[in-house]
Coordinates of C-alpha atoms in Angstrom, one line a residue:
M1 CA -48.0 34.0 9.7
L2 CA -45.7 36.4 8.2
S3 CA -41.9 35.5 6.9
Y4 CA -39.3 37.1 7.9
S5 CA -36.0 37.5 5.8
C6 CA -33.8 39.2 8.2
G7 CA -32.7 39.1 12.0
L8 CA -35.3 39.5 15.0
F9 CA -34.2 42.9 15.6
D10 CA -34.0 44.1 12.1
W11 CA -36.7 45.5 9.7
S12 CA -38.6 42.4 8.3
R13 CA -39.0 42.0 4.4
C14 CA -41.7 40.7 2.6
Y15 CA -42.0 40.9 -1.2
R16 CA -42.8 39.4 -4.6
V17 CA -40.6 39.5 -7.5
T18 CA -41.8 39.5 -11.1
Y19 CA -39.4 38.5 -14.0
S20 CA -39.5 39.2 -17.3
S21 CA -37.3 39.0 -20.4
H22 CA -37.3 40.7 -24.0
F23 CA -35.5 39.2 -26.8
V24 CA -33.0 41.7 -28.7
D25 CA -31.3 39.6 -31.3
R26 CA -29.6 36.4 -31.6
S27 CA -26.9 37.2 -29.1
H28 CA -28.7 39.4 -26.8
T29 CA -31.6 39.0 -24.4
L30 CA -32.8 41.8 -22.0
Y31 CA -34.1 40.5 -18.5
H32 CA -36.0 42.5 -15.9
S33 CA -37.2 41.8 -12.5
E34 CA -39.6 44.0 -10.5
R35 CA -40.2 44.1 -6.7
T36 CA -43.5 44.6 -5.1
C37 CA -44.0 44.7 -1.1
C38 CA -46.9 42.5 -0.2
E39 CA -50.1 43.9 1.8
G40 CA -49.3 45.8 4.9
Y41 CA -45.7 46.4 3.9
S42 CA -44.3 49.6 2.1
M43 CA -41.1 50.2 0.3
N44 CA -38.4 51.5 2.4
G45 CA -35.0 52.2 0.1
D46 CA -34.6 48.7 -1.3
Q47 CA -36.4 46.9 1.4
C48 CA -40.2 46.2 2.2
S49 CA -40.9 47.3 5.8
P50 CA -44.0 46.5 7.9
I51 CA -46.7 49.1 8.6
C52 CA -47.5 49.8 12.3
N53 CA -50.1 52.5 12.9
D54 CA -49.4 54.4 16.3
C55 CA -46.2 52.6 17.3
P56 CA -43.7 54.7 19.4
D57 CA -40.0 55.1 18.0
S58 CA -38.7 53.2 21.1
H59 CA -41.1 50.2 20.2
L60 CA -40.2 47.6 17.3
C61 CA -42.4 47.0 14.3
L62 CA -42.3 43.3 13.9
A63 CA -45.2 43.0 11.4
P64 CA -47.9 45.2 10.0
N65 CA -49.6 46.4 13.2
A66 CA -47.6 44.0 15.4
C67 CA -45.6 46.7 17.7
V68 CA -43.8 45.5 20.9
C69 CA -41.4 46.3 23.4
P70 CA -37.9 45.4 23.2
E71 CA -36.1 43.5 25.9
W72 CA -34.2 46.5 26.9
S73 CA -37.1 48.9 27.1
P74 CA -37.3 50.8 30.3
T75 CA -40.4 49.5 32.8
D76 CA -42.0 52.9 32.7
D77 CA -42.4 52.6 29.1
C78 CA -43.5 49.1 28.7
S79 CA -44.9 46.4 31.1
E80 CA -43.4 43.2 32.1
P81 CA -43.4 40.4 29.5
P82 CA -45.6 37.2 30.0
Q83 CA -44.1 35.0 33.0
N84 CA -42.8 31.5 33.2
I85 CA -42.0 31.1 29.7
T86 CA -40.8 27.6 28.9
L87 CA -39.5 26.2 25.8
T88 CA -39.3 22.6 25.6
A89 CA -37.7 20.1 23.1
T90 CA -40.5 17.6 22.3
G91 CA -38.5 15.5 19.6
S92 CA -35.3 15.8 17.1
D93 CA -37.4 18.7 15.1
E94 CA -40.2 19.9 17.6
L95 CA -40.2 22.6 20.0
E96 CA -43.1 23.8 22.3
I97 CA -43.2 26.9 24.0
S98 CA -45.8 28.0 27.1
W99 CA -46.4 30.9 29.2
V100 CA -48.7 32.0 31.9
P101 CA -51.4 34.4 31.2
L102 CA -50.6 38.2 32.2
L103 CA -53.0 39.4 35.2
H104 CA -53.9 42.7 33.6
G105 CA -55.1 40.9 30.6
A106 CA -53.7 40.6 27.2
T107 CA -55.6 40.8 24.0
L108 CA -53.3 39.0 21.9
Y109 CA -49.8 37.2 22.1
F110 CA -47.0 37.6 19.5
V111 CA -44.8 34.6 19.3
I112 CA -41.3 35.7 17.3
F113 CA -39.6 32.6 16.5
E114 CA -35.8 32.7 15.5
G115 CA -34.0 29.8 13.6
E116 CA -33.2 29.2 10.0
T117 CA -36.3 31.3 9.3
H118 CA -37.7 34.1 11.4
Y119 CA -41.4 34.7 11.9
V120 CA -44.1 36.4 14.0
D121 CA -47.1 34.5 14.8
P122 CA -50.3 36.1 16.7
T123 CA -52.1 34.0 19.1
S124 CA -54.5 34.2 21.9
S125 CA -53.4 30.7 23.2
L126 CA -50.8 30.1 26.1
H127 CA -48.7 27.7 24.2
M128 CA -47.4 27.3 20.6
A129 CA -45.6 24.2 18.7
F130 CA -42.7 24.6 16.1
E131 CA -42.4 21.5 13.8
S132 CA -39.9 20.6 11.0
L133 CA -36.9 21.8 13.0
T134 CA -33.2 20.9 12.4
P135 CA -32.3 18.2 15.2
Y136 CA -29.8 19.4 17.6
T137 CA -29.9 23.1 16.8
S138 CA -30.3 26.1 19.4
Y139 CA -33.5 28.0 18.6
N140 CA -34.5 31.5 20.2
C141 CA -38.1 32.2 20.9
C142 CA -39.8 35.2 22.5
V143 CA -43.1 36.3 23.5
A144 CA -44.8 39.5 23.8
A145 CA -48.3 40.8 24.5
N146 CA -50.6 43.5 23.5
T147 CA -52.5 44.5 26.7
T148 CA -55.1 47.4 27.5
S149 CA -52.4 49.5 28.8
G150 CA -50.2 49.0 25.8
P151 CA -47.5 46.3 24.4
T152 CA -45.1 44.4 26.8
R153 CA -41.4 43.8 26.7
L154 CA -40.1 40.6 25.1
G155 CA -39.5 37.7 27.0
C156 CA -37.1 34.9 25.5
A157 CA -36.1 31.4 26.1
T158 CA -33.7 29.3 24.1
R159 CA -33.4 25.5 23.9
T160 CA -31.8 22.9 21.6
T161 CA -33.8 20.3 19.7
L162 CA -33.0 16.6 20.5
Q163 CA -30.4 14.6 18.7
S164 CA -31.4 12.3 15.6
V165 CA -29.2 10.1 13.4
P166 CA -26.8 12.3 10.9
E167 CA -28.4 13.7 8.2
D168 CA -25.5 13.0 5.6
A169 CA -22.2 11.2 5.3
P170 CA -18.7 12.1 6.4
Q171 CA -17.1 14.5 4.0
E172 CA -14.0 14.4 2.1
L173 CA -13.1 10.6 2.2
L174 CA -9.3 10.0 1.2
V175 CA -8.0 6.7 1.0
A176 CA -4.4 6.1 0.2
T177 CA -2.1 2.9 -0.4
L178 CA 0.7 2.4 2.2
N179 CA 2.3 -1.0 1.1
S180 CA 1.0 -4.4 -0.2
T181 CA -1.1 -5.2 2.8
A182 CA -2.1 -1.7 4.5
I183 CA -4.1 1.5 3.6
S184 CA -4.6 4.9 5.4
V185 CA -8.1 6.4 5.6
Q186 CA -9.1 9.9 6.9
W187 CA -12.3 12.0 6.6
E188 CA -14.2 15.1 7.7
P189 CA -17.4 15.2 9.9
P190 CA -20.6 15.3 8.5
L191 CA -22.0 18.6 7.3
T192 CA -25.2 18.0 9.2
P193 CA -24.5 15.9 12.2
N194 CA -28.0 16.3 14.0
G195 CA -26.0 15.4 17.4
I196 CA -22.6 14.5 18.8
I197 CA -20.9 12.0 16.7
I198 CA -19.7 9.0 19.0
F199 CA -17.9 7.3 16.7
Y200 CA -17.4 6.5 12.8
T201 CA -17.9 3.1 11.1
V202 CA -15.6 2.3 8.6
Y203 CA -17.0 -0.2 5.8
I204 CA -14.8 -2.7 3.6
N205 CA -16.4 -3.8 0.8
D206 CA -19.9 -2.7 2.2
C207 CA -18.8 -4.8 5.3
P208 CA -18.5 -2.6 8.9
V209 CA -15.0 -3.8 10.2
L210 CA -14.0 -0.8 12.7
N211 CA -15.4 1.6 15.0
V212 CA -13.1 4.8 15.8
S213 CA -13.9 8.0 17.5
N214 CA -11.4 10.0 15.6
H215 CA -11.1 11.0 11.8
S216 CA -8.7 8.5 10.6
C217 CA -7.3 5.1 10.8
L218 CA -4.9 2.5 9.4
L219 CA -6.2 -0.6 8.0
D220 CA -4.0 -4.0 7.5
G221 CA -4.2 -7.5 6.7
F222 CA -5.0 -7.3 3.0
S223 CA -3.7 -9.1 0.2
P224 CA -1.2 -7.8 -2.3
Y225 CA -2.7 -5.9 -5.2
E226 CA -6.1 -6.2 -3.7
V227 CA -8.9 -3.4 -4.6
V228 CA -10.4 -2.3 -1.6
N229 CA -13.6 -0.1 -1.3
V230 CA -14.0 2.0 1.7
S231 CA -16.8 3.9 2.8
V232 CA -17.5 5.6 6.3
S233 CA -20.4 6.5 8.4
A234 CA -21.1 8.6 11.6
S235 CA -23.3 7.7 14.5
T236 CA -25.0 9.6 17.2
K237 CA -26.4 8.2 20.4
I238 CA -29.8 7.9 18.3
G239 CA -28.3 5.8 15.4
E240 CA -26.2 5.6 12.3
G241 CA -26.4 7.9 9.4
P242 CA -25.7 7.1 5.7
Q243 CA -22.8 5.5 4.3
S244 CA -20.3 7.8 2.1
E245 CA -19.8 7.1 -1.4
Q246 CA -17.3 4.3 -1.6
R247 CA -13.6 5.1 -2.6
S248 CA -11.3 2.2 -4.2
E249 CA -7.7 1.9 -3.9
T250 CA -5.6 -1.0 -4.8
T251 CA -2.6 -2.3 -2.6
H252 CA 0.7 -2.4 -3.9
E253 CA 1.9 -5.4 -5.8
T254 CA 4.7 -8.1 -4.5
V255 CA 6.3 -11.2 -5.5
P256 CA 3.8 -13.8 -6.8
G257 CA 3.2 -17.2 -5.1
P258 CA 3.9 -20.5 -6.6
V259 CA 2.5 -21.8 -9.8
E260 CA 0.0 -24.7 -9.7
K261 CA -0.2 -28.1 -10.9
L262 CA 3.4 -28.1 -12.4
E263 CA 3.7 -31.2 -15.0
V264 CA 6.9 -32.7 -16.6
T265 CA 6.6 -35.4 -19.1
A266 CA 9.5 -36.8 -21.1
L267 CA 8.5 -36.7 -24.9
S268 CA 11.5 -38.3 -26.0
D269 CA 15.3 -38.8 -25.0
E270 CA 15.9 -35.1 -26.0
V271 CA 12.7 -33.2 -25.5
L272 CA 10.5 -32.5 -22.3
H273 CA 7.1 -30.9 -22.2
V274 CA 6.6 -28.6 -19.1
S275 CA 3.1 -27.4 -18.2
W276 CA 1.7 -25.2 -15.4
D277 CA -1.4 -23.2 -14.2
P278 CA -0.8 -19.4 -12.8
P279 CA -0.5 -18.8 -9.3
V280 CA -3.6 -18.9 -7.3
T281 CA -1.9 -15.6 -5.7
P282 CA -0.2 -13.5 -8.4
N283 CA 0.0 -10.7 -6.0
G284 CA 0.0 -8.3 -9.0
V285 CA 0.1 -8.1 -12.8
L286 CA 2.5 -11.3 -13.9
T287 CA 4.9 -10.3 -16.4
G288 CA 6.3 -14.0 -17.3
Y289 CA 7.6 -17.0 -16.1
H290 CA 11.3 -18.1 -15.3
V291 CA 11.8 -21.8 -16.2
V292 CA 15.4 -23.6 -15.4
V293 CA 16.0 -27.1 -16.3
T294 CA 19.2 -28.5 -14.7
N295 CA 21.0 -31.5 -16.0
L296 CA 21.6 -33.6 -12.6
I297 CA 24.7 -35.1 -14.1
D298 CA 26.7 -32.6 -15.1
S299 CA 24.8 -29.6 -13.4
T300 CA 24.6 -27.7 -16.6
K301 CA 21.2 -25.3 -16.6
I302 CA 19.0 -24.3 -19.6
I303 CA 17.1 -20.8 -18.8
Y304 CA 14.0 -19.7 -20.2
E305 CA 11.9 -16.5 -19.9
I306 CA 8.5 -17.4 -20.7
P307 CA 5.4 -14.8 -21.8
P308 CA 2.7 -14.5 -18.9
R309 CA 0.2 -15.8 -21.3
V310 CA 2.1 -19.1 -21.8
H311 CA 1.4 -22.0 -19.6
E312 CA 3.3 -24.7 -21.4
W313 CA 7.0 -25.1 -23.1
N314 CA 8.7 -27.9 -24.9
I315 CA 12.4 -28.0 -23.8
S316 CA 15.1 -29.3 -26.0
V317 CA 17.7 -30.8 -23.6
G318 CA 19.5 -32.6 -26.6
I319 CA 21.9 -34.6 -24.7
G320 CA 20.6 -38.4 -24.7
P321 CA 18.4 -40.9 -23.1
Y322 CA 17.3 -41.4 -19.2
I323 CA 19.0 -38.3 -18.1
R324 CA 17.9 -37.0 -14.8
Y325 CA 16.8 -33.4 -14.9
E326 CA 15.2 -31.0 -12.4
V327 CA 12.7 -28.6 -13.6
T328 CA 11.9 -25.3 -11.9
V329 CA 9.3 -22.8 -12.7
R330 CA 8.6 -19.5 -10.8
A331 CA 6.3 -16.9 -11.9
S332 CA 7.3 -12.9 -11.9
T333 CA 5.7 -9.4 -11.1
S334 CA 7.5 -6.0 -11.7
V335 CA 8.5 -6.5 -8.1
G336 CA 10.5 -9.6 -8.5
I337 CA 10.1 -13.5 -9.1
G338 CA 8.1 -15.7 -6.7
D339 CA 8.4 -19.0 -4.8
S340 CA 9.6 -21.9 -6.9
V341 CA 8.1 -25.0 -7.7
H342 CA 10.1 -27.8 -9.0
R343 CA 9.9 -31.4 -10.5
F344 CA 12.4 -34.0 -11.3
I345 CA 11.9 -36.2 -14.3
Y346 CA 14.4 -38.5 -16.3
S347 CA 14.4 -38.2 -20.3
R348 CA 13.2 -41.3 -22.0
E349 CA 15.0 -44.6 -21.8
G350 CA 17.3 -45.9 -24.5
A351 CA 19.1 -49.1 -24.8
P352 CA 22.6 -49.4 -22.9
H353 CA 25.3 -47.7 -25.0
S354 CA 28.2 -49.9 -23.3
P355 CA 28.6 -53.4 -22.0
P356 CA 28.9 -54.5 -18.3
P357 CA 32.1 -53.3 -17.1
S358 CA 34.9 -55.6 -15.8
T359 CA 34.0 -58.9 -17.3
T360 CA 36.2 -62.0 -16.0
T361 CA 35.8 -65.6 -16.7
T362 CA 36.9 -68.8 -14.5
R363 CA 37.0 -72.4 -15.8
S364 CA 36.1 -74.1 -12.2
S365 CA 36.1 -77.7 -13.8
A366 CA 36.2 -79.6 -16.7
T367 CA 32.5 -79.3 -17.6
T368 CA 31.7 -75.6 -15.7
G369 CA 32.8 -72.3 -16.1
S370 CA 31.6 -68.9 -15.0
V371 CA 31.7 -65.3 -15.9
E372 CA 31.6 -62.2 -13.7
W373 CA 31.0 -58.5 -14.3
D374 CA 30.6 -55.1 -12.4
E375 CA 27.4 -53.0 -11.9
M376 CA 26.5 -51.0 -14.7
S377 CA 26.4 -47.1 -14.2
W378 CA 23.5 -45.3 -14.9
E379 CA 25.3 -43.4 -17.8
D380 CA 25.9 -46.7 -19.3
L381 CA 22.7 -48.0 -18.8
R382 CA 20.4 -45.0 -20.3
G383 CA 17.5 -46.5 -18.6
W384 CA 16.3 -49.0 -16.2
L385 CA 18.0 -52.1 -16.1
V386 CA 15.5 -55.1 -16.8
S387 CA 18.0 -58.2 -17.0
Y388 CA 21.4 -59.3 -18.1
E389 CA 21.7 -61.0 -21.5
I390 CA 24.2 -64.0 -21.3
G391 CA 25.4 -65.8 -24.6
Y392 CA 28.2 -68.5 -24.8
Q393 CA 29.9 -70.8 -27.4
S394 CA 32.4 -73.3 -27.8
V395 CA 35.2 -72.3 -29.9
R396 CA 38.4 -73.9 -31.4
S397 CA 40.3 -71.0 -32.8
G398 CA 40.5 -68.5 -29.9
Q399 CA 38.4 -66.1 -31.6
C400 CA 34.7 -65.2 -30.5
P401 CA 32.2 -65.9 -33.6
P402 CA 29.5 -62.8 -34.3
S403 CA 27.1 -62.5 -31.3
D404 CA 24.0 -63.6 -33.2
S405 CA 25.1 -67.2 -33.2
I406 CA 25.5 -67.7 -29.6
T407 CA 23.4 -69.7 -27.0
N408 CA 21.4 -66.9 -25.0
D409 CA 20.4 -67.2 -21.5
T410 CA 18.9 -64.6 -19.2
V411 CA 20.2 -63.1 -15.7
S412 CA 18.1 -61.2 -13.2
V413 CA 19.3 -57.7 -12.5
D414 CA 20.3 -58.6 -8.7
Q415 CA 23.1 -61.1 -10.0
E416 CA 26.2 -60.1 -11.3
M417 CA 27.9 -63.7 -12.1
F418 CA 26.6 -66.5 -14.4
E419 CA 28.1 -70.2 -14.2
V420 CA 28.2 -72.2 -17.6
T421 CA 27.8 -75.8 -17.2
G422 CA 27.9 -78.9 -19.7
L423 CA 31.0 -77.7 -21.1
D424 CA 33.4 -79.9 -23.2
P425 CA 36.6 -80.2 -21.3
G426 CA 38.9 -80.1 -24.5
L427 CA 37.0 -76.8 -25.7
Q428 CA 37.3 -73.0 -25.1
Y429 CA 34.1 -71.1 -24.7
C430 CA 33.5 -67.4 -25.6
V431 CA 31.0 -65.7 -23.4
W432 CA 29.3 -62.4 -24.1
V433 CA 27.4 -60.2 -21.6
A434 CA 25.0 -57.3 -22.1
G435 CA 22.6 -55.4 -20.3
R436 CA 18.8 -54.8 -21.3
T437 CA 16.7 -51.9 -20.5
S438 CA 12.9 -51.6 -21.8
P439 CA 13.9 -50.2 -25.4
G440 CA 16.4 -53.0 -26.1
V441 CA 19.7 -54.9 -25.2
G442 CA 23.3 -52.9 -25.2
P443 CA 26.5 -53.9 -26.8
F444 CA 27.9 -57.1 -25.5
S445 CA 31.2 -57.7 -24.0
Y446 CA 33.4 -60.6 -25.1
T447 CA 35.5 -63.0 -23.0
L448 CA 37.0 -66.5 -23.4
I449 CA 36.6 -69.4 -20.8
P450 CA 40.0 -70.7 -21.1
W451 CA 40.9 -74.5 -21.9
Y452 CA 40.6 -76.8 -19.0
T453 CA 43.9 -78.1 -17.6
S454 CA 44.2 -81.0 -14.9
S455 CA 46.3 -84.0 -14.3
E456 CA 42.9 -85.6 -13.6
F457 CA 42.9 -86.6 -17.4
M458 CA 45.2 -88.5 -19.1
V459 CA 45.7 -87.6 -23.0
A460 CA 46.8 -90.1 -25.6
L461 CA 47.3 -90.0 -29.5
E462 CA 44.8 -92.2 -30.9
K463 CA 45.3 -91.8 -34.4
A464 CA 47.5 -90.0 -36.9
N465 CA 48.0 -89.7 -40.6
C466 CA 49.4 -87.2 -42.8
T467 CA 46.6 -84.6 -42.5
E468 CA 45.3 -84.9 -38.8
W469 CA 46.1 -85.9 -35.6
I470 CA 43.4 -87.3 -33.5
V471 CA 43.9 -87.0 -29.6
G472 CA 41.6 -88.3 -26.8
W473 CA 41.4 -88.2 -22.9
K474 CA 40.4 -89.9 -20.2
L475 CA 40.2 -89.9 -16.5
N476 CA 43.3 -91.3 -14.7
T477 CA 42.7 -94.4 -12.5

């Protein structure tokens, strides 16, 4: 088999090249190449041409001593070519040519193959196979013969090999971010498709998600700030070719989702401790946290900007015990502030700082009296009301003694009245009322239960001297 390096109807070329080098100095080296024609070839200008003995000028010397007539040769110069030349595709990389023998006899057939390479193959057979061809590629194959009456003209046939899967992947893959949830993808066909591309498969993170027939697509439904790895493959009717190299793109940022596990604890009546976990969906690079504490009594706000690596904070509210607050935490990215999460909490309880308001007393009988008061406000209680503490004691001077000398009683929180029994009809009584929370008892209110006055009693002077009068009473009969 003799290899060609030029076209079918051009001079063939067969040579060897010898290279040599000569060191001149450290910076210079001389290189030399020498071309030598192979056996059966001679130098013709700068090319090696085949040698054909006794080949007419109207004929072609295809290879050494391979002299044939071109297809356009006159009939009287050359005889008819071999008949019924059939070129059959037997596979994606195989062709087979066959023909019927010449009636006037042929000593040798020359099969001329033109494809990626060109060669002449002499044979005495009536068929020949070609292997290792390129799928879905058109090839031209010609047959001529040497007969007893001379060379014949060329008879040619053209055939395309069958399809195969693409040899390489789609080219020039480009991926661009459109917004926080969508990207665009475009590409060019494979360099060697090996057939008709019927669709392209788009892969996201090595998973096939879409088949398309054109060279671009839009993909939506990603999460904000998500890294998307894209590759594309091409398919013929035979099957799928290799995937392209992945291209990575990140969708745009947006505002983050809500923080997780927000907890607020009252460390004292003036300090709150706030802690949280970062959002499950940050949707970008977190730039910080926006913490707002609102006093629900006077609606004042305290605002903190917390660094992104900090997930807890002590907040000094500095107002007093048992104040109701709303604590709101939101994460932020460069795009903006995300959804809020809030908790309600009271600062730690304290003892009431005021007595029950509007305390009034009544002397209902000679031996009984009562005290009533209004409900205490949250501001006055500074905690959760546990009970009311009642104290009372008889007095003669009309002045209430210090509260530590009183007789105590306890009233449940659902009562705002207390009845005092066993009173002495002739005495006044001082009554104290205070609220109690878990931390302690608040200040007392002081109120007198007045003398008992009634016509049911008769007062009489029982004894008198220079220093005192003794008065007694008894029921009228």
